[in-house]
Short mmCIF file of C-alpha atoms and ligand atoms in Angstrom, two decimals:
data_model
loop_
_atom_site.label_atom_id
_atom_site.label_comp_id
_atom_site.label_asym_id
_atom_site.label_seq_id
_atom_site.Cartn_x
_atom_site.Cartn_y
_atom_site.Cartn_z
CA UNK A 290 186.76 -13.38 63.44
CA UNK A 291 185.42 -13.35 59.94
CA UNK A 292 186.86 -10.46 57.95
CA UNK A 293 183.41 -9.55 56.69
CA UNK A 294 182.26 -8.53 60.16
CA UNK A 295 182.72 -4.77 60.66
CA UNK A 296 184.56 -3.72 63.79
CA UNK A 297 183.10 -1.34 66.36
CA UNK A 298 184.78 1.90 67.31
CA UNK A 299 182.55 3.52 69.92
CA UNK A 300 179.69 2.86 72.29
CA UNK A 301 176.34 2.80 70.57
CA UNK A 302 174.63 4.94 73.21
CA UNK A 303 177.25 7.68 73.43
CA UNK A 304 177.56 10.35 70.73
CA UNK A 305 180.69 12.26 69.67
CA UNK A 306 180.34 14.99 72.30
CA UNK A 307 179.65 12.43 75.04
CA UNK A 308 175.89 13.03 74.65
CA UNK A 309 173.73 10.02 75.35
CA UNK A 310 171.58 8.53 72.59
CA UNK A 311 168.26 7.53 74.08
CA UNK A 312 167.32 3.97 73.09
CA UNK A 313 163.84 2.88 72.08
CA UNK A 314 164.06 -0.94 72.00
CA UNK A 315 161.24 -2.36 69.89
CA UNK A 316 158.58 -4.76 71.12
CA UNK A 317 159.02 -8.38 70.04
CA UNK A 318 157.74 -11.86 70.79
CA UNK A 319 159.37 -15.28 70.83
CA UNK A 320 159.97 -18.47 72.72
CA UNK A 321 163.03 -17.15 74.55
CA UNK A 322 161.09 -14.12 75.73
CA UNK A 323 158.34 -16.42 77.07
CA UNK A 324 160.89 -18.48 78.97
CA UNK A 325 162.53 -15.37 80.39
CA UNK A 326 159.14 -14.02 81.44
CA UNK A 327 158.36 -17.17 83.42
CA UNK A 328 161.75 -16.91 85.08
CA UNK A 329 161.20 -13.19 85.80
CA UNK A 330 157.79 -13.80 87.42
CA UNK A 331 159.28 -16.51 89.65
CA UNK A 332 162.22 -14.28 90.66
CA UNK A 333 160.05 -11.21 91.30
CA UNK A 334 157.62 -13.19 93.45
CA UNK A 335 160.54 -14.75 95.27
CA UNK A 336 162.09 -11.33 95.92
CA UNK A 337 158.90 -9.76 97.27
CA UNK A 338 157.60 -12.76 99.25
CA UNK A 339 160.84 -14.01 100.83
CA UNK A 340 161.06 -11.29 103.54
CA UNK A 341 157.60 -12.35 104.78
CA UNK A 342 158.59 -15.97 105.33
CA UNK A 343 159.94 -17.18 108.68
CA UNK A 344 161.99 -20.35 109.01
CA UNK A 345 162.79 -21.64 112.51
CA UNK A 346 161.79 -18.30 114.01
CA UNK A 347 164.06 -16.21 111.76
CA UNK A 348 163.29 -14.31 108.58
CA UNK A 349 164.15 -16.62 105.64
CA UNK A 350 166.86 -14.26 104.36
CA UNK A 351 168.11 -11.46 106.59
CA UNK A 352 171.34 -9.47 106.30
CA UNK A 353 171.07 -7.45 109.50
CA UNK A 354 174.40 -5.62 109.45
CA UNK A 355 173.48 -3.35 112.40
CA UNK A 356 172.81 -6.33 114.74
CA UNK A 357 175.38 -8.47 112.90
CA UNK A 358 172.90 -11.28 112.31
CA UNK A 359 172.72 -13.13 108.98
CA UNK A 360 169.95 -15.64 108.29
CA UNK A 361 169.75 -17.95 105.26
CA UNK A 362 166.80 -20.32 105.11
CA UNK A 363 166.91 -21.39 108.74
CA UNK A 364 170.67 -21.11 109.19
CA UNK A 365 171.53 -18.14 111.42
CA UNK A 366 175.11 -16.86 111.36
CA UNK A 367 176.64 -14.39 113.81
CA UNK A 368 179.93 -12.46 113.77
CA UNK A 369 181.72 -15.43 115.38
CA UNK A 370 180.67 -17.44 112.31
CA UNK A 371 182.59 -15.05 110.06
CA UNK A 372 184.81 -17.91 108.84
CA UNK A 373 181.73 -19.81 107.60
CA UNK A 374 180.47 -16.71 105.81
CA UNK A 375 183.91 -16.11 104.33
CA UNK A 376 184.18 -19.63 102.89
CA UNK A 377 180.71 -19.44 101.35
CA UNK A 378 181.26 -15.91 100.00
CA UNK A 379 184.64 -16.83 98.49
CA UNK A 380 183.12 -20.06 97.07
CA UNK A 381 180.29 -18.07 95.52
CA UNK A 382 182.72 -15.59 93.95
CA UNK A 383 184.64 -18.45 92.33
CA UNK A 384 181.35 -20.10 91.34
CA UNK A 385 180.48 -16.92 89.43
CA UNK A 386 183.82 -17.21 87.58
CA UNK A 387 183.07 -20.85 86.78
CA UNK A 388 179.51 -20.18 85.58
CA UNK A 389 180.66 -17.24 83.46
CA UNK A 390 183.50 -19.22 81.88
CA UNK A 391 180.99 -21.94 80.94
CA UNK A 392 177.70 -20.20 80.27
CA UNK A 393 178.72 -16.57 79.72
CA UNK A 394 176.40 -13.83 80.91
CA UNK A 395 173.46 -16.07 81.69
CA UNK A 396 173.05 -14.16 84.97
CA UNK A 397 172.77 -10.78 83.18
CA UNK A 398 170.11 -11.89 80.76
CA UNK A 399 168.02 -14.10 83.01
CA UNK A 400 168.42 -13.27 86.68
CA UNK A 401 170.04 -9.87 87.28
CA UNK A 402 167.52 -7.59 89.10
CA UNK A 403 168.48 -4.76 86.73
CA UNK A 404 167.42 -6.76 83.65
CA UNK A 405 164.49 -8.52 85.30
CA UNK A 406 162.87 -5.33 86.59
CA UNK A 407 163.80 -3.12 83.63
CA UNK A 408 162.72 -5.49 80.85
CA UNK A 409 159.82 -7.29 82.51
CA UNK A 410 158.31 -4.55 84.67
CA UNK A 411 159.32 -0.97 83.84
CA UNK A 412 159.73 -1.37 80.04
CA UNK A 413 156.43 -3.23 79.77
CA UNK A 414 154.63 -0.46 81.64
CA UNK A 415 156.27 2.11 79.38
CA UNK A 416 155.20 0.22 76.23
CA UNK A 417 151.69 -0.19 77.67
CA UNK A 418 151.34 3.58 78.27
CA UNK A 419 153.41 5.11 75.46
CA UNK A 420 153.35 2.43 72.75
CA UNK A 421 156.05 0.70 70.70
CA UNK A 422 159.45 2.18 69.75
CA UNK A 423 158.23 4.50 66.98
CA UNK A 424 155.37 5.89 69.09
CA UNK A 425 157.65 6.44 72.08
CA UNK A 426 160.18 8.29 69.99
CA UNK A 427 157.42 10.42 68.46
CA UNK A 428 155.97 11.19 71.89
CA UNK A 429 159.37 12.30 73.21
CA UNK A 430 159.91 14.56 70.21
CA UNK A 431 156.41 16.07 70.38
CA UNK A 432 155.84 19.41 72.16
CA UNK A 433 154.19 19.22 75.57
CA UNK A 434 150.45 18.64 75.40
CA UNK A 435 147.73 17.37 77.73
CA UNK A 436 148.05 13.89 76.23
CA UNK A 437 151.86 13.83 76.54
CA UNK A 438 151.76 15.23 80.08
CA UNK A 439 149.16 12.68 81.23
CA UNK A 440 151.03 9.74 79.73
CA UNK A 441 154.34 10.80 81.27
CA UNK A 442 152.73 11.62 84.64
CA UNK A 443 150.93 8.26 84.77
CA UNK A 444 154.13 6.41 83.86
CA UNK A 445 156.27 8.18 86.46
CA UNK A 446 153.68 7.82 89.24
CA UNK A 447 153.61 4.05 88.61
CA UNK A 448 157.43 3.96 88.42
CA UNK A 449 157.72 5.80 91.76
CA UNK A 450 155.20 3.44 93.41
CA UNK A 451 157.09 0.35 92.21
CA UNK A 452 160.47 1.85 93.14
CA UNK A 453 159.12 2.61 96.61
CA UNK A 454 157.90 -0.96 97.08
CA UNK A 455 161.25 -2.20 95.77
CA UNK A 456 163.19 0.05 98.22
CA UNK A 457 161.02 -1.03 101.17
CA UNK A 458 161.58 -4.68 100.27
CA UNK A 459 165.34 -4.14 100.10
CA UNK A 460 165.10 -2.52 103.55
CA UNK A 461 163.24 -5.63 104.83
CA UNK A 462 166.26 -7.75 103.86
CA UNK A 463 168.60 -5.49 105.86
CA UNK A 464 166.48 -4.48 108.84
CA UNK A 465 163.82 -7.17 109.09
CA UNK A 466 160.20 -7.09 107.88
CA UNK A 467 158.74 -6.66 111.39
CA UNK A 468 160.97 -3.66 112.00
CA UNK A 469 160.08 -2.07 108.64
CA UNK A 470 156.36 -2.56 109.35
CA UNK A 471 156.82 -1.05 112.79
CA UNK A 472 158.71 1.96 111.37
CA UNK A 473 156.12 2.45 108.61
CA UNK A 474 153.52 3.44 111.20
CA UNK A 475 155.87 5.68 113.15
CA UNK A 476 156.78 9.32 112.63
CA UNK A 477 159.73 9.36 110.10
CA UNK A 478 161.65 11.61 112.56
CA UNK A 479 161.86 8.68 115.00
CA UNK A 480 163.79 6.62 112.41
CA UNK A 481 165.30 9.35 110.32
CA UNK A 482 168.39 7.26 109.48
CA UNK A 483 166.41 4.37 107.99
CA UNK A 484 163.90 6.77 106.47
CA UNK A 485 166.72 8.59 104.64
CA UNK A 486 168.17 5.22 103.55
CA UNK A 487 164.79 4.16 102.15
CA UNK A 488 164.09 7.53 100.47
CA UNK A 489 167.58 7.51 98.93
CA UNK A 490 167.14 4.00 97.52
CA UNK A 491 163.65 4.83 96.33
CA UNK A 492 165.10 7.80 94.42
CA UNK A 493 168.04 5.78 93.07
CA UNK A 494 165.82 2.91 91.85
CA UNK A 495 163.48 5.38 90.18
CA UNK A 496 166.36 7.19 88.44
CA UNK A 497 167.90 3.89 87.41
CA UNK A 498 164.78 2.33 85.91
CA UNK A 499 163.32 5.54 84.47
CA UNK A 500 166.47 7.10 83.07
CA UNK A 501 169.85 5.42 83.66
CA UNK A 502 168.72 2.00 82.36
CA UNK A 503 171.23 0.24 80.06
CA UNK A 504 173.94 2.69 81.17
CA UNK A 505 174.07 0.78 84.45
CA UNK A 506 175.16 -2.37 82.57
CA UNK A 507 177.48 -0.45 80.25
CA UNK A 508 179.18 1.85 82.77
CA UNK A 509 178.45 0.99 86.40
CA UNK A 510 178.24 -2.81 86.70
CA UNK A 511 181.61 -4.33 87.73
CA UNK A 512 180.56 -7.79 86.51
CA UNK A 513 180.10 -6.42 82.99
CA UNK A 514 183.59 -4.89 83.10
CA UNK A 515 185.19 -8.28 83.82
CA UNK A 516 183.67 -10.06 80.84
CA UNK A 517 186.73 -9.76 78.63
CA UNK A 518 188.82 -11.74 81.11
CA UNK A 519 186.10 -14.17 82.19
CA UNK A 520 185.00 -15.32 78.73
CA UNK A 521 187.04 -17.40 76.32
CA UNK A 522 186.34 -18.93 72.93
CA UNK A 523 184.65 -21.95 74.57
CA UNK A 524 182.25 -19.92 76.73
CA UNK A 525 178.60 -19.81 75.75
CA UNK A 526 177.56 -16.51 74.17
CA UNK A 527 174.69 -15.11 72.15
CA UNK A 528 176.33 -15.12 68.72
CA UNK A 529 175.54 -14.37 65.12
CA UNK A 530 176.47 -17.19 62.72
CA UNK A 531 178.41 -15.10 60.23
CA UNK A 532 179.30 -18.20 58.17
CA UNK A 533 175.62 -18.64 57.45
CA UNK A 534 174.53 -15.01 57.50
CA UNK A 535 177.20 -13.31 55.36
CA UNK A 536 177.33 -11.82 52.84
CA UNK A 537 174.20 -10.06 54.05
CA UNK A 538 171.92 -8.22 51.67
CA UNK A 539 168.46 -6.72 51.39
CA UNK A 540 165.59 -8.91 50.31
CA UNK A 541 164.25 -7.71 46.96
CA UNK A 542 160.73 -8.37 45.72
CA UNK A 543 160.41 -11.37 43.37
CA UNK A 544 164.15 -11.98 43.60
CA UNK A 545 165.65 -15.17 45.03
CA UNK A 546 168.54 -14.45 47.40
CA UNK A 547 171.65 -16.53 46.75
CA UNK A 548 173.96 -14.92 49.31
CA UNK A 549 173.96 -15.32 53.11
CA UNK A 550 170.79 -15.68 55.16
CA UNK A 551 170.95 -12.23 56.83
CA UNK A 552 168.58 -9.92 54.96
CA UNK A 553 170.02 -6.88 56.74
CA UNK A 554 166.63 -5.93 58.19
CA UNK A 555 168.21 -4.54 61.39
CA UNK A 556 165.45 -6.09 63.49
CA UNK A 557 168.07 -7.59 65.82
CA UNK A 558 169.45 -4.11 66.44
CA UNK A 559 166.00 -2.56 66.88
CA UNK A 560 165.08 -4.88 69.79
CA UNK A 561 168.46 -4.76 71.56
CA UNK A 562 168.14 -3.09 74.99
CA UNK A 563 171.78 -1.97 74.87
CA UNK A 564 171.58 -0.74 71.28
CA UNK A 565 174.28 -2.94 69.77
CA UNK A 566 174.51 -4.91 66.55
CA UNK A 567 175.27 -8.54 67.43
CA UNK A 568 176.54 -9.08 63.88
CA UNK A 569 179.65 -7.12 64.86
CA UNK A 570 180.78 -10.02 67.05
CA UNK A 571 181.12 -10.49 70.81
CA UNK A 572 180.74 -7.15 72.58
CA UNK A 573 181.04 -6.11 76.20
CA UNK A 574 177.62 -4.41 75.98
CA UNK A 575 175.83 -7.67 75.16
CA UNK A 576 173.95 -8.80 78.26
CA UNK A 577 172.86 -12.08 76.62
CA UNK A 578 169.20 -11.13 76.89
CA UNK A 579 168.24 -13.28 73.85
CA UNK A 580 166.03 -10.50 72.38
CA UNK A 581 167.94 -10.57 69.07
CA UNK A 582 167.59 -14.38 68.94
CA UNK A 583 163.80 -14.09 69.08
CA UNK A 584 163.72 -11.15 66.68
CA UNK A 585 165.88 -12.88 64.08
CA UNK A 586 163.98 -16.20 64.39
CA UNK A 587 160.80 -14.26 63.60
CA UNK A 588 162.45 -12.84 60.45
CA UNK A 589 163.88 -16.21 59.40
CA UNK A 590 160.42 -17.72 59.74
CA UNK A 591 158.97 -14.99 57.49
CA UNK A 592 161.62 -15.50 54.78
CA UNK A 593 161.40 -19.30 54.96
CA UNK A 594 164.87 -19.85 56.33
CA UNK A 595 165.85 -22.08 59.24
CA UNK A 596 165.91 -20.34 62.65
CA UNK A 597 168.95 -19.81 64.93
CA UNK A 598 170.97 -17.48 62.70
CA UNK A 599 171.55 -15.77 66.04
CA UNK A 600 171.72 -18.35 68.82
CA UNK A 601 173.40 -19.57 71.98
CA UNK A 602 176.78 -20.70 70.71
CA UNK A 603 180.53 -20.26 71.36
CA UNK A 604 183.27 -18.59 69.33
CA UNK A 605 184.84 -22.05 68.93
CA UNK A 606 181.60 -23.34 67.35
CA UNK A 607 181.41 -20.38 64.98
CA UNK A 608 185.03 -20.89 63.97
CA UNK A 609 184.36 -24.58 63.24
CA UNK A 610 186.33 -25.93 66.20
CA UNK A 611 185.03 -28.41 68.77
CA UNK A 612 183.90 -26.57 71.88
CA UNK A 613 185.73 -27.80 74.96
CA UNK A 614 183.61 -28.05 78.08
CA UNK A 615 186.43 -28.91 80.48
CA UNK A 616 189.46 -26.59 80.26
CA UNK A 617 192.27 -26.16 82.81
CA UNK A 618 190.94 -22.90 84.28
CA UNK A 619 187.41 -24.30 84.52
CA UNK A 620 188.75 -27.34 86.40
CA UNK A 621 190.69 -25.04 88.76
CA UNK A 622 187.52 -23.01 89.42
CA UNK A 623 185.53 -26.17 90.08
CA UNK A 624 188.10 -27.56 92.51
CA UNK A 625 188.25 -24.23 94.37
CA UNK A 626 184.45 -24.00 94.58
CA UNK A 627 184.19 -27.53 95.98
CA UNK A 628 187.02 -26.91 98.47
CA UNK A 629 185.61 -23.58 99.73
CA UNK A 630 182.01 -24.80 99.96
CA UNK A 631 183.27 -28.03 101.58
CA UNK A 632 185.22 -26.08 104.22
CA UNK A 633 182.20 -23.82 104.89
CA UNK A 634 179.88 -26.83 105.22
CA UNK A 635 182.32 -28.60 107.54
CA UNK A 636 182.53 -25.55 109.82
CA UNK A 637 178.77 -25.15 109.73
CA UNK A 638 178.09 -28.75 110.70
CA UNK A 639 180.88 -29.40 113.16
CA UNK A 640 181.95 -26.02 114.50
CA UNK A 641 178.66 -24.67 115.78
CA UNK A 642 176.80 -25.20 119.07
CA UNK A 643 178.80 -25.01 122.30
CA UNK A 644 182.62 -25.01 122.29
CA UNK A 645 184.76 -25.30 125.44
CA UNK A 646 188.33 -24.42 126.16
CA UNK A 647 189.98 -24.92 129.54
CA UNK A 648 193.36 -23.36 130.40
CA UNK A 649 195.49 -22.71 133.46
CA UNK A 650 196.03 -18.94 133.90
CA UNK A 651 199.65 -18.03 133.15
CA UNK A 652 202.10 -18.14 136.05
CA UNK A 653 199.83 -20.15 138.36
CA UNK A 654 200.61 -23.62 139.72
CA UNK A 655 198.72 -24.51 142.91
CA UNK A 656 197.78 -23.17 146.31
CA UNK A 657 197.91 -25.14 149.52
CA UNK A 658 195.50 -24.41 152.28
CA UNK A 659 197.33 -25.27 155.51
CA UNK A 660 194.09 -25.08 157.53
CA UNK A 661 192.33 -27.95 155.80
CA UNK A 662 195.38 -29.39 153.96
CA UNK A 663 193.81 -29.11 150.50
CA UNK A 664 195.68 -28.55 147.22
CA UNK A 665 193.81 -26.27 144.86
CA UNK A 666 194.48 -25.64 141.12
CA UNK A 667 192.93 -22.72 139.31
CA UNK A 668 191.64 -23.04 135.69
CA UNK A 669 189.76 -20.71 133.36
CA UNK A 670 186.95 -22.22 131.28
CA UNK A 671 185.94 -20.38 128.11
CA UNK A 672 182.64 -21.43 126.49
CA UNK A 673 181.54 -20.09 123.10
CA UNK A 674 177.85 -20.52 122.41
CA UNK A 675 177.36 -20.50 118.62
CA UNK A 676 173.66 -21.15 118.78
CA UNK A 677 170.50 -19.22 119.47
CA UNK A 678 169.71 -21.20 122.64
CA UNK A 679 170.80 -20.41 126.20
CA UNK A 680 172.76 -23.36 127.60
CA UNK A 681 172.85 -24.23 131.31
CA UNK A 682 175.87 -26.32 132.15
CA UNK A 683 177.03 -28.18 135.25
CA UNK A 684 180.69 -28.84 136.03
CA UNK A 685 181.81 -32.16 137.58
CA UNK A 686 185.02 -33.86 138.67
CA UNK A 687 185.53 -37.54 139.68
CA UNK A 688 185.21 -38.85 143.26
CA UNK A 689 188.22 -37.87 145.38
CA UNK A 690 188.32 -34.42 143.73
CA UNK A 691 186.21 -31.38 144.39
CA UNK A 692 185.29 -28.49 142.08
CA UNK A 693 184.66 -25.01 143.44
CA UNK A 694 183.29 -22.35 141.13
CA UNK A 695 181.14 -19.23 141.54
CA UNK A 696 178.51 -20.61 139.14
CA UNK A 697 177.47 -24.25 139.07
CA UNK A 698 175.15 -24.56 137.17
CA UNK A 699 176.52 -22.01 134.76
CA UNK A 700 174.32 -20.18 132.22
CA UNK A 701 175.89 -19.38 128.84
CA UNK A 702 173.91 -16.77 126.86
CA UNK A 703 173.07 -17.33 123.19
CA UNK A 704 175.64 -16.17 120.63
CA UNK A 705 178.14 -15.19 123.34
CA UNK A 706 181.44 -16.28 124.79
CA UNK A 707 181.50 -16.65 128.58
CA UNK A 708 184.36 -17.41 130.99
CA UNK A 709 184.24 -19.17 134.34
CA UNK A 710 187.00 -19.66 136.93
CA UNK A 711 187.05 -23.14 138.45
CA UNK A 712 189.19 -24.51 141.29
CA UNK A 713 189.85 -28.26 141.26
CA UNK A 714 190.83 -29.40 144.76
CA UNK A 715 192.18 -32.55 146.38
CA UNK A 716 193.27 -33.49 149.87
CA UNK A 717 197.04 -33.10 150.24
CA UNK A 718 197.33 -36.50 151.94
CA UNK A 719 195.68 -38.21 148.97
CA UNK A 720 197.90 -36.45 146.48
CA UNK A 721 200.25 -38.49 144.29
CA UNK A 722 203.82 -38.59 145.60
CA UNK A 723 205.14 -37.22 142.29
CA UNK A 724 203.21 -34.00 142.95
CA UNK A 725 200.99 -34.45 139.87
CA UNK A 726 197.43 -35.73 139.53
CA UNK A 727 195.15 -36.08 136.56
CA UNK A 728 191.45 -35.32 136.79
CA UNK A 729 188.70 -35.50 134.19
CA UNK A 730 186.51 -32.38 134.16
CA UNK A 731 183.02 -32.96 132.72
CA UNK A 732 180.53 -30.35 131.53
CA UNK A 733 176.94 -31.56 131.25
CA UNK A 734 173.72 -30.10 129.92
CA UNK A 735 171.82 -29.47 133.13
CA UNK A 736 168.47 -30.25 131.49
CA UNK A 737 169.26 -33.58 129.82
CA UNK A 738 172.39 -34.66 131.67
CA UNK A 739 174.17 -35.18 128.33
CA UNK A 740 177.94 -34.76 128.39
CA UNK A 741 178.80 -31.64 126.38
CA UNK A 742 182.54 -31.68 126.87
CA UNK A 743 185.05 -33.69 128.82
CA UNK A 744 188.74 -33.05 129.22
CA UNK A 745 191.63 -34.17 131.40
CA UNK A 746 193.51 -31.56 133.42
CA UNK A 747 196.76 -31.98 135.30
CA UNK A 748 196.79 -30.85 138.91
CA UNK A 749 200.02 -29.68 140.44
CA UNK A 750 200.75 -30.25 144.11
CA UNK A 751 203.63 -30.54 146.55
CA UNK A 752 205.96 -33.50 145.83
CA UNK A 753 206.25 -35.78 148.90
S1 SF4 B 141 173.02 -8.29 71.28
FE1 SF4 B 141 171.20 -9.56 71.54
S2 SF4 B 141 171.56 -10.72 73.41
FE2 SF4 B 141 173.04 -9.05 73.34
S3 SF4 B 141 172.06 -7.44 74.52
FE3 SF4 B 141 171.54 -7.06 72.39
S4 SF4 B 141 169.62 -8.13 72.08
FE4 SF4 B 141 170.45 -8.87 73.98
S1 SF4 B 142 167.43 -9.88 62.48
FE1 SF4 B 142 168.54 -11.52 61.50
S2 SF4 B 142 168.22 -11.12 59.37
FE2 SF4 B 142 167.69 -9.24 60.38
S3 SF4 B 142 169.58 -8.08 60.39
FE3 SF4 B 142 169.54 -9.22 62.27
S4 SF4 B 142 170.70 -11.08 61.80
FE4 SF4 B 142 170.13 -10.15 59.84
#
């Protein structure tokens, strides 16, 4: 890094004694903020509306851990589909590594619920009630008064209402919207477990958005902690162009500046929701929210300089090197993502529905009924129904053979594995002299007659 850039020694929000410095990020405008607002509105609507949408009779997204049912836009997965879930979850984890290596903390700035709700909902309400940074600071420092009390009370009542709606929506994703609606009109004592869950999350969301705020990104978020290993000099970051900006210096009246473009106005610091100075280089606290980009563009416009002194860039760009898009680790990530998603898709398409397995119980060969001279072989059929439909299946054997089973037709419940004993029989006199016969066992859908599974079994009998 450029030697002119000062290095950082401590977190901007933590004082010497560990005391937290409360941040008052300033209001700003700009094209990146407008884009992020559109994105935030879409995401917020998506989040609140999705639990009310049904696709193929299932909630669009449902993570019902208690009933072990997971629905994603019409695809319903059950515990027996764990392998599909695993492949998609592992693929998504690697996809996050790939996206971060390429585009940095795009997720944090544009799509993380913490940023979306804090910056586009809670902070806006706070600014609407208490004013811009200077007024908010003044209000906090002022002694209690009717005006201060009413502003704070109004703000917290709105925060609690939004947090409550947020918590109820989260519950809809885990329990199901119908169930949440049902519980809403019941006595809380009848669902005390879920009620406690909801009240706890309501409290946690309120504390997070009203007080904890940027500390969540700085201290609690595991994704933020991994940035130093996920980013490299070719990853996209929000960066300050120190080649153009330095040496910085104050703008003096009627004096033409001949040094760098940064006029040291600190506007980029004033708007930063994590309180950092982007001019100090890439920092773990930077959530790539683009606020400093907008703020600095506004200043550059006012001082007649080109915009983008702070911009989306990469360390390689700032150091004058060519930014590499494809690097070995990025290629490895991409290959892994494709392989894991491919395996998950394969299992989803070809390993669902009804699966049969037919085996001879250990230690059994055949039985011979002396009375009617029939050779009988015992098999166990195991059918796994990985669908939401109940299947009714008939079992058949070719002419010359007979199948005896307690259930024919046989009903296989949805999302269950069922077993059925079957006895395949043949007249002893018609039996092959080698003592072995082959028979094709067919399982058909009783309703349509379609063959669901067909396999050849070997019958043992007395050698003649
Ligand atoms: S440095 Fe800029 S992009 Fe990073 S968090 Fe602060 S304002 Fe957002
Ligand atoms: S907003 Fe721009 S000009 Fe002002 S201090 Fe930050 S980088 Fe320098």
